[in-house]
mmCIF file of C-alpha atoms in Angstrom:
data_model
loop_
_atom_site.group_PDB
_atom_site.id
_atom_site.type_symbol
_atom_site.label_atom_id
_atom_site.label_comp_id
_atom_site.label_asym_id
_atom_site.label_seq_id
_atom_site.Cartn_x
_atom_site.Cartn_y
_atom_site.Cartn_z
ATOM 1 C CA MET A 1 13.870 6.171 3.418
ATOM 2 C CA HIS A 2 13.690 9.699 2.001
ATOM 3 C CA ILE A 3 12.607 12.350 4.518
ATOM 4 C CA PRO A 4 12.237 15.866 3.059
ATOM 5 C CA GLU A 5 14.418 18.525 4.647
ATOM 6 C CA ASP A 6 11.390 20.762 5.176
ATOM 7 C CA ASN A 7 9.349 18.023 6.865
ATOM 8 C CA PRO A 8 11.529 16.131 9.353
ATOM 9 C CA LEU A 9 9.919 13.668 11.719
ATOM 10 C CA THR A 10 9.101 15.165 15.103
ATOM 11 C CA GLU A 11 7.221 13.643 18.002
ATOM 12 C CA GLU A 12 4.617 16.407 17.822
ATOM 13 C CA GLY A 13 4.235 16.183 14.051
ATOM 14 C CA VAL A 14 3.870 12.410 14.079
ATOM 15 C CA PHE A 15 1.247 12.565 16.834
ATOM 16 C CA LEU A 16 -0.707 15.213 14.949
ATOM 17 C CA GLY A 17 -0.543 13.162 11.766
ATOM 18 C CA ARG A 18 -1.721 10.090 13.632
ATOM 19 C CA LYS A 19 -4.676 12.021 15.046
ATOM 20 C CA LEU A 20 -5.543 13.428 11.615
ATOM 21 C CA PHE A 21 -5.327 9.941 10.092
ATOM 22 C CA TYR A 22 -8.213 8.868 12.321
ATOM 23 C CA GLU A 23 -10.088 12.173 12.033
ATOM 24 C CA PRO A 24 -13.471 11.999 10.198
ATOM 25 C CA LEU A 25 -13.555 15.798 9.884
ATOM 26 C CA LEU A 26 -11.337 15.319 6.832
ATOM 27 C CA SER A 27 -14.365 13.980 4.924
ATOM 28 C CA ALA A 28 -17.416 15.808 3.590
ATOM 29 C CA ASN A 29 -19.893 13.982 5.835
ATOM 30 C CA ASN A 30 -17.588 13.997 8.880
ATOM 31 C CA LYS A 31 -17.916 10.223 9.116
ATOM 32 C CA ILE A 32 -15.031 8.758 7.091
ATOM 33 C CA SER A 33 -11.353 9.002 7.973
ATOM 34 C CA CYS A 34 -8.195 7.687 6.332
ATOM 35 C CA ALA A 35 -8.470 4.757 8.736
ATOM 36 C CA SER A 36 -11.898 3.807 7.391
ATOM 37 C CA CYS A 37 -10.236 2.243 4.347
ATOM 38 C CA HIS A 38 -6.725 1.785 5.763
ATOM 39 C CA GLN A 39 -7.437 -0.198 8.921
ATOM 40 C CA HIS A 40 -4.643 -0.808 11.407
ATOM 41 C CA GLN A 41 -5.976 -4.231 12.388
ATOM 42 C CA ASN A 42 -5.909 -5.218 8.710
ATOM 43 C CA TYR A 43 -2.367 -3.981 8.033
ATOM 44 C CA PHE A 44 -3.764 -0.633 6.894
ATOM 45 C CA LYS A 45 -5.897 -2.177 4.161
ATOM 46 C CA ASP A 46 -9.635 -2.473 3.677
ATOM 47 C CA SER A 47 -9.924 -6.233 3.921
ATOM 48 C CA ASN A 48 -13.711 -6.101 3.790
ATOM 49 C CA PHE A 49 -14.091 -4.991 0.193
ATOM 50 C CA ALA A 50 -12.241 -5.163 -3.102
ATOM 51 C CA LEU A 51 -13.275 -1.544 -3.626
ATOM 52 C CA SER A 52 -13.967 0.699 -0.637
ATOM 53 C CA THR A 53 -17.065 2.883 -0.258
ATOM 54 C CA GLY A 54 -16.749 6.665 -0.119
ATOM 55 C CA VAL A 55 -18.855 9.303 1.633
ATOM 56 C CA ASP A 56 -21.523 9.357 -1.084
ATOM 57 C CA GLY A 57 -21.959 5.592 -1.132
ATOM 58 C CA PHE A 58 -20.015 5.065 -4.349
ATOM 59 C CA ARG A 59 -17.317 2.422 -4.724
ATOM 60 C CA GLY A 60 -13.797 3.586 -5.438
ATOM 61 C CA GLU A 61 -12.043 2.650 -8.660
ATOM 62 C CA ARG A 62 -9.149 0.723 -7.117
ATOM 63 C CA ASN A 63 -8.304 -1.449 -4.143
ATOM 64 C CA ALA A 64 -7.063 0.395 -1.045
ATOM 65 C CA MET A 65 -3.301 -0.107 -0.807
ATOM 66 C CA THR A 66 -1.337 -1.034 2.297
ATOM 67 C CA LEU A 67 0.592 1.734 4.045
ATOM 68 C CA PHE A 68 3.368 -0.023 5.955
ATOM 69 C CA ASN A 69 6.888 0.852 4.768
ATOM 70 C CA VAL A 70 5.302 3.473 2.528
ATOM 71 C CA GLY A 71 8.154 5.836 3.357
ATOM 72 C CA TYR A 72 10.431 3.766 1.103
ATOM 73 C CA GLU A 73 8.241 4.237 -1.946
ATOM 74 C CA LYS A 74 9.176 6.471 -4.852
ATOM 75 C CA LYS A 75 5.729 7.180 -6.280
ATOM 76 C CA PHE A 76 2.294 6.722 -4.795
ATOM 77 C CA PHE A 77 -1.078 5.241 -5.782
ATOM 78 C CA TRP A 78 -1.420 2.281 -8.121
ATOM 79 C CA ASP A 79 -0.637 4.514 -11.096
ATOM 80 C CA GLY A 80 2.105 6.585 -9.460
ATOM 81 C CA GLY A 81 0.010 9.731 -9.598
ATOM 82 C CA ALA A 82 1.743 11.357 -6.608
ATOM 83 C CA ASN A 83 5.472 11.955 -6.284
ATOM 84 C CA ASP A 84 5.699 12.177 -2.491
ATOM 85 C CA LEU A 85 3.748 11.330 0.634
ATOM 86 C CA GLU A 86 2.852 14.949 1.238
ATOM 87 C CA SER A 87 0.997 15.318 -2.071
ATOM 88 C CA GLN A 88 -0.385 11.781 -1.866
ATOM 89 C CA ALA A 89 -2.470 12.659 1.177
ATOM 90 C CA LEU A 90 -4.364 15.250 -0.851
ATOM 91 C CA GLY A 91 -5.792 12.655 -3.231
ATOM 92 C CA PRO A 92 -8.187 10.693 -0.986
ATOM 93 C CA ILE A 93 -9.439 13.811 0.807
ATOM 94 C CA THR A 94 -10.540 15.542 -2.405
ATOM 95 C CA ASN A 95 -11.485 12.492 -4.505
ATOM 96 C CA PRO A 96 -15.285 12.514 -5.146
ATOM 97 C CA LEU A 97 -15.354 8.722 -4.777
ATOM 98 C CA GLU A 98 -13.562 8.802 -1.433
ATOM 99 C CA MET A 99 -13.745 11.575 1.183
ATOM 100 C CA HIS A 100 -15.084 14.189 -1.291
ATOM 101 C CA GLU A 101 -14.064 17.250 0.684
ATOM 102 C CA THR A 102 -12.265 20.485 -0.138
ATOM 103 C CA MET A 103 -9.127 21.450 1.708
ATOM 104 C CA LEU A 104 -10.672 24.846 2.482
ATOM 105 C CA ASN A 105 -13.468 23.117 4.374
ATOM 106 C CA VAL A 106 -11.024 20.796 6.131
ATOM 107 C CA VAL A 107 -8.891 23.740 7.262
ATOM 108 C CA ASN A 108 -11.948 25.619 8.540
ATOM 109 C CA LYS A 109 -13.302 22.599 10.410
ATOM 110 C CA LEU A 110 -9.993 21.903 12.101
ATOM 111 C CA GLN A 111 -9.393 25.584 12.871
ATOM 112 C CA SER A 112 -12.737 25.837 14.657
ATOM 113 C CA ASN A 113 -12.130 22.628 16.597
ATOM 114 C CA PRO A 114 -10.999 23.394 20.175
ATOM 115 C CA GLU A 115 -8.228 20.790 20.084
ATOM 116 C CA TYR A 116 -6.395 21.201 16.786
ATOM 117 C CA PRO A 117 -4.939 24.752 16.819
ATOM 118 C CA SER A 118 -2.750 23.937 19.828
ATOM 119 C CA LEU A 119 -1.640 20.648 18.257
ATOM 120 C CA PHE A 120 -0.558 22.465 15.089
ATOM 121 C CA LYS A 121 1.220 25.051 17.256
ATOM 122 C CA LYS A 122 3.214 22.285 18.952
ATOM 123 C CA ALA A 123 4.024 20.544 15.669
ATOM 124 C CA PHE A 124 4.727 23.454 13.329
ATOM 125 C CA GLY A 125 5.057 26.563 15.490
ATOM 126 C CA THR A 126 1.778 28.165 14.439
ATOM 127 C CA ASP A 127 -1.845 27.704 15.414
ATOM 128 C CA LYS A 128 -2.939 28.907 11.977
ATOM 129 C CA ILE A 129 -3.905 25.656 10.272
ATOM 130 C CA SER A 130 -3.070 25.242 6.584
ATOM 131 C CA THR A 131 -3.335 22.608 3.888
ATOM 132 C CA LYS A 132 0.450 22.341 3.842
ATOM 133 C CA PHE A 133 0.754 21.431 7.503
ATOM 134 C CA ILE A 134 -2.178 19.003 7.372
ATOM 135 C CA LEU A 135 -0.454 17.100 4.576
ATOM 136 C CA TYR A 136 2.948 17.357 6.263
ATOM 137 C CA ALA A 137 1.602 15.878 9.492
ATOM 138 C CA LEU A 138 -0.118 12.996 7.720
ATOM 139 C CA ALA A 139 3.088 12.240 5.817
ATOM 140 C CA GLN A 140 5.118 12.237 9.034
ATOM 141 C CA PHE A 141 2.834 9.672 10.642
ATOM 142 C CA GLU A 142 2.792 7.465 7.563
ATOM 143 C CA ARG A 143 6.598 7.388 7.466
ATOM 144 C CA THR A 144 6.596 5.782 10.919
ATOM 145 C CA LEU A 145 4.524 2.798 9.742
ATOM 146 C CA LEU A 146 7.426 0.375 9.534
ATOM 147 C CA SER A 147 7.048 -3.393 9.343
ATOM 148 C CA GLY A 148 10.047 -5.724 9.409
ATOM 149 C CA ASN A 149 9.740 -8.214 12.240
ATOM 150 C CA THR A 150 8.808 -11.394 10.382
ATOM 151 C CA ARG A 151 9.997 -14.994 10.458
ATOM 152 C CA PHE A 152 11.917 -14.250 7.274
ATOM 153 C CA ASP A 153 13.657 -11.249 8.871
ATOM 154 C CA LYS A 154 14.499 -13.291 11.958
ATOM 155 C CA TRP A 155 15.916 -16.031 9.715
ATOM 156 C CA GLN A 156 18.030 -13.498 7.847
ATOM 157 C CA ARG A 157 19.343 -12.230 11.174
ATOM 158 C CA GLY A 158 20.258 -15.787 12.165
ATOM 159 C CA GLU A 159 17.763 -15.904 15.022
ATOM 160 C CA ILE A 160 15.679 -18.850 13.771
ATOM 161 C CA THR A 161 15.716 -21.574 11.118
ATOM 162 C CA LEU A 162 13.022 -21.912 8.492
ATOM 163 C CA THR A 163 11.183 -25.198 7.998
ATOM 164 C CA SER A 164 11.884 -27.376 4.978
ATOM 165 C CA LYS A 165 8.640 -26.251 3.326
ATOM 166 C CA GLU A 166 9.440 -22.599 3.995
ATOM 167 C CA MET A 167 12.921 -23.019 2.515
ATOM 168 C CA ASN A 168 11.565 -24.869 -0.491
ATOM 169 C CA GLY A 169 9.043 -22.079 -1.012
ATOM 170 C CA PHE A 170 11.835 -19.509 -0.794
ATOM 171 C CA ASN A 171 13.862 -21.387 -3.384
ATOM 172 C CA ILE A 172 10.824 -21.511 -5.689
ATOM 173 C CA PHE A 173 10.391 -17.763 -5.134
ATOM 174 C CA LEU A 174 13.956 -17.205 -6.390
ATOM 175 C CA ASP A 175 14.016 -19.879 -9.114
ATOM 176 C CA GLU A 176 13.856 -18.271 -12.569
ATOM 177 C CA GLN A 177 12.374 -21.460 -14.003
ATOM 178 C CA LYS A 178 9.580 -21.611 -11.436
ATOM 179 C CA GLY A 179 8.445 -18.681 -9.316
ATOM 180 C CA THR A 180 10.597 -15.966 -10.879
ATOM 181 C CA CYS A 181 9.094 -13.704 -8.207
ATOM 182 C CA ALA A 182 12.251 -11.854 -7.163
ATOM 183 C CA HIS A 183 12.639 -10.082 -10.514
ATOM 184 C CA CYS A 184 9.919 -7.662 -9.434
ATOM 185 C CA HIS A 185 9.484 -8.423 -5.732
ATOM 186 C CA THR A 186 13.088 -7.805 -4.796
ATOM 187 C CA LEU A 187 14.379 -8.908 -1.414
ATOM 188 C CA GLY A 188 14.826 -6.249 1.251
ATOM 189 C CA ASN A 189 12.779 -3.793 3.245
ATOM 190 C CA THR A 190 9.938 -3.709 0.757
ATOM 191 C CA PHE A 191 9.870 -6.860 -1.417
ATOM 192 C CA THR A 192 9.165 -4.699 -4.452
ATOM 193 C CA ASP A 193 11.156 -2.612 -6.909
ATOM 194 C CA PHE A 194 8.259 -0.096 -7.132
ATOM 195 C CA GLU A 195 8.231 -0.313 -10.938
ATOM 196 C CA PHE A 196 5.071 -0.230 -13.056
ATOM 197 C CA ARG A 197 4.106 -3.295 -15.078
ATOM 198 C CA ASP A 198 1.319 -4.852 -17.079
ATOM 199 C CA ILE A 199 1.156 -8.364 -15.654
ATOM 200 C CA GLY A 200 -1.455 -9.605 -18.107
ATOM 201 C CA LEU A 201 -4.557 -9.312 -15.962
ATOM 202 C CA ASP A 202 -6.577 -8.516 -19.093
ATOM 203 C CA SER A 203 -5.862 -8.790 -22.806
ATOM 204 C CA ILE A 204 -7.344 -5.325 -23.208
ATOM 205 C CA PRO A 205 -7.039 -3.442 -19.893
ATOM 206 C CA LEU A 206 -10.254 -1.884 -18.616
ATOM 207 C CA ASP A 207 -8.282 0.398 -16.300
ATOM 208 C CA LEU A 208 -5.551 2.224 -18.216
ATOM 209 C CA GLY A 209 -3.305 2.375 -15.150
ATOM 210 C CA ARG A 210 -0.066 4.341 -15.418
ATOM 211 C CA TYR A 211 -1.195 5.737 -18.789
ATOM 212 C CA ARG A 212 -3.584 8.071 -16.943
ATOM 213 C CA ILE A 213 -0.541 9.884 -15.569
ATOM 214 C CA THR A 214 2.010 9.702 -18.387
ATOM 215 C CA LEU A 215 -0.283 9.525 -21.454
ATOM 216 C CA ASN A 216 2.333 7.174 -22.895
ATOM 217 C CA PRO A 217 0.650 4.281 -24.781
ATOM 218 C CA ASP A 218 3.423 1.982 -23.544
ATOM 219 C CA ASP A 219 2.051 2.486 -20.021
ATOM 220 C CA ILE A 220 -1.480 1.262 -20.736
ATOM 221 C CA GLY A 221 -2.395 -1.435 -18.233
ATOM 222 C CA LYS A 222 0.652 -0.892 -16.029
ATOM 223 C CA PHE A 223 0.344 -0.698 -12.246
ATOM 224 C CA LYS A 224 2.818 -0.378 -9.418
ATOM 225 C CA THR A 225 4.393 -3.597 -8.190
ATOM 226 C CA SER A 226 3.101 -3.932 -4.649
ATOM 227 C CA THR A 227 4.963 -5.159 -1.591
ATOM 228 C CA LEU A 228 4.847 -8.808 -0.564
ATOM 229 C CA ARG A 229 5.393 -8.057 3.095
ATOM 230 C CA ASN A 230 2.324 -9.141 5.091
ATOM 231 C CA ILE A 231 0.899 -10.407 1.812
ATOM 232 C CA ALA A 232 -0.890 -13.327 3.466
ATOM 233 C CA MET A 233 -2.850 -10.838 5.578
ATOM 234 C CA THR A 234 -3.737 -8.225 2.976
ATOM 235 C CA ALA A 235 -6.316 -9.805 0.680
ATOM 236 C CA PRO A 236 -7.928 -9.049 -1.697
ATOM 237 C CA TYR A 237 -5.202 -8.630 -4.290
ATOM 238 C CA MET A 238 -4.381 -6.624 -7.445
ATOM 239 C CA HIS A 239 -5.376 -3.052 -8.245
ATOM 240 C CA ASP A 240 -9.034 -4.016 -8.487
ATOM 241 C CA GLY A 241 -9.073 -6.592 -5.702
ATOM 242 C CA ARG A 242 -10.076 -9.348 -8.104
ATOM 243 C CA PHE A 243 -8.286 -12.194 -6.297
ATOM 244 C CA ALA A 244 -9.534 -13.198 -2.860
ATOM 245 C CA THR A 245 -6.716 -15.594 -1.940
ATOM 246 C CA LEU A 246 -2.985 -16.022 -2.388
ATOM 247 C CA ARG A 247 -3.610 -19.288 -4.191
ATOM 248 C CA GLU A 248 -5.727 -17.498 -6.797
ATOM 249 C CA CYS A 249 -2.886 -15.006 -7.310
ATOM 250 C CA ILE A 250 -0.232 -17.648 -7.776
ATOM 251 C CA GLU A 251 -2.427 -19.756 -10.048
ATOM 252 C CA PHE A 252 -2.980 -16.650 -12.165
ATOM 253 C CA TYR A 253 0.789 -16.201 -12.583
ATOM 254 C CA ASN A 254 1.149 -19.922 -13.228
ATOM 255 C CA THR A 255 -1.523 -20.400 -15.875
ATOM 256 C CA GLY A 256 -3.863 -17.445 -16.177
ATOM 257 C CA PHE A 257 -2.084 -14.315 -17.349
ATOM 258 C CA HIS A 258 -2.996 -12.873 -20.740
ATOM 259 C CA TYR A 259 -0.554 -11.893 -23.464
ATOM 260 C CA SER A 260 -1.439 -8.211 -23.554
ATOM 261 C CA LYS A 261 0.295 -5.585 -25.690
ATOM 262 C CA ASN A 262 2.422 -4.180 -22.866
ATOM 263 C CA LEU A 263 2.980 -7.432 -20.991
ATOM 264 C CA ALA A 264 5.973 -7.206 -18.669
ATOM 265 C CA PRO A 265 9.150 -8.676 -20.231
ATOM 266 C CA GLU A 266 9.591 -10.835 -17.133
ATOM 267 C CA LEU A 267 6.417 -12.744 -18.058
ATOM 268 C CA LYS A 268 6.824 -13.067 -21.815
ATOM 269 C CA ASN A 269 9.150 -16.044 -21.909
ATOM 270 C CA ILE A 270 8.111 -18.135 -18.937
ATOM 271 C CA PRO A 271 6.019 -21.249 -19.595
ATOM 272 C CA LYS A 272 2.553 -21.578 -18.174
ATOM 273 C CA GLY A 273 1.892 -24.418 -15.764
ATOM 274 C CA ARG A 274 5.468 -24.497 -14.504
ATOM 275 C CA LEU A 275 4.402 -24.792 -10.849
ATOM 276 C CA SER A 276 2.972 -28.004 -9.411
ATOM 277 C CA ASP A 277 0.329 -27.985 -6.678
ATOM 278 C CA ASP A 278 3.061 -28.828 -4.178
ATOM 279 C CA ASP A 279 5.160 -25.930 -5.463
ATOM 280 C CA ILE A 280 2.234 -23.563 -4.948
ATOM 281 C CA ASP A 281 1.643 -24.940 -1.454
ATOM 282 C CA ASP A 282 5.267 -24.357 -0.472
ATOM 283 C CA LEU A 283 5.362 -20.912 -2.051
ATOM 284 C CA ILE A 284 2.346 -19.921 0.044
ATOM 285 C CA VAL A 285 4.057 -21.306 3.144
ATOM 286 C CA PHE A 286 7.075 -19.113 2.372
ATOM 287 C CA LEU A 287 4.954 -16.024 1.752
ATOM 288 C CA ASN A 288 3.454 -16.517 5.200
ATOM 289 C CA THR A 289 6.944 -15.996 6.657
ATOM 290 C CA LEU A 290 6.625 -12.363 5.518
ATOM 291 C CA THR A 291 3.855 -11.684 8.064
ATOM 292 C CA ASP A 292 4.717 -9.267 10.870
ATOM 293 C CA THR A 293 2.093 -9.850 13.563
ATOM 294 C CA SER A 294 3.701 -7.292 15.879
ATOM 295 C CA PHE A 295 2.773 -4.545 13.407
ATOM 296 C CA ILE A 296 -0.967 -4.678 14.041
ATOM 297 C CA HIS A 297 -0.397 -4.645 17.807
ATOM 298 C CA ASN A 298 1.830 -1.560 17.768
ATOM 299 C CA LYS A 299 -0.096 1.004 19.818
ATOM 300 C CA ASN A 300 1.836 3.851 18.207
ATOM 301 C CA PHE A 301 -0.198 3.240 15.060
ATOM 302 C CA SER A 302 -3.645 2.992 16.667
ATOM 303 C CA ASN A 303 -6.316 5.641 17.113
ATOM 304 C CA PRO A 304 -5.101 8.107 19.781
ATOM 305 C CA LYS A 305 -8.698 9.242 20.439
#
């Protein structure tokens, strides 16, 4: 995990960031917080909607992403529009479809709040609240959101054995003639390589994806490869939340992807229909071993109130 030299994790900074994460004063109507769309009990996702609703009642453009293990990521948002966690936090606060607030207003609201100046003093040595320290505190808290206590992790540590169906699903996951999942969802802390790909969701992408940031035509339709940790608990799936279940996702990769212009090389030469129903069943069983139930019960991540 990369931790900037000018924003090390401190107990006071993490607590402040946690409090700000649940603070509705960050939004224009003082009713929506980061946690409104990134819900702890739902693995920091909005599991109620494919697209979350902002302060003005409008739906966002993309599905709210999970936040666990976000400190390992290289770029942020589905299109990689932010290069670090500190700048990432600015996006939702100022986005008209999300919290629709200005940082000047946020600073003024927090400065006039009887509680926050002393919390900033403890965290950053000054009671003069600034955009910089708001974003730094949020980033500190988000870097503590670590998830890695799953059946799969325990198996890798030699603490348990996986069932035959779980092992078969794992082998399918690795098999280049079947799942071919590990090319993009690499094993490790994150189960992703963080690269951007067009996976053939649409022949002609409606959302231009990474192209919005790079303006490179080769990036049209490309989105960040998301983590598979806790994947069974973080529906709906894809950048637009189009798939409600894991089975729908896997069936899409098995038979449904489109041969779009920028289709990922990993998908170009694999045959459709390569997975049987039993294969899909076992793959889902394996993916369930990536669920960390202790994560949603960790009180260090909950609303400090």
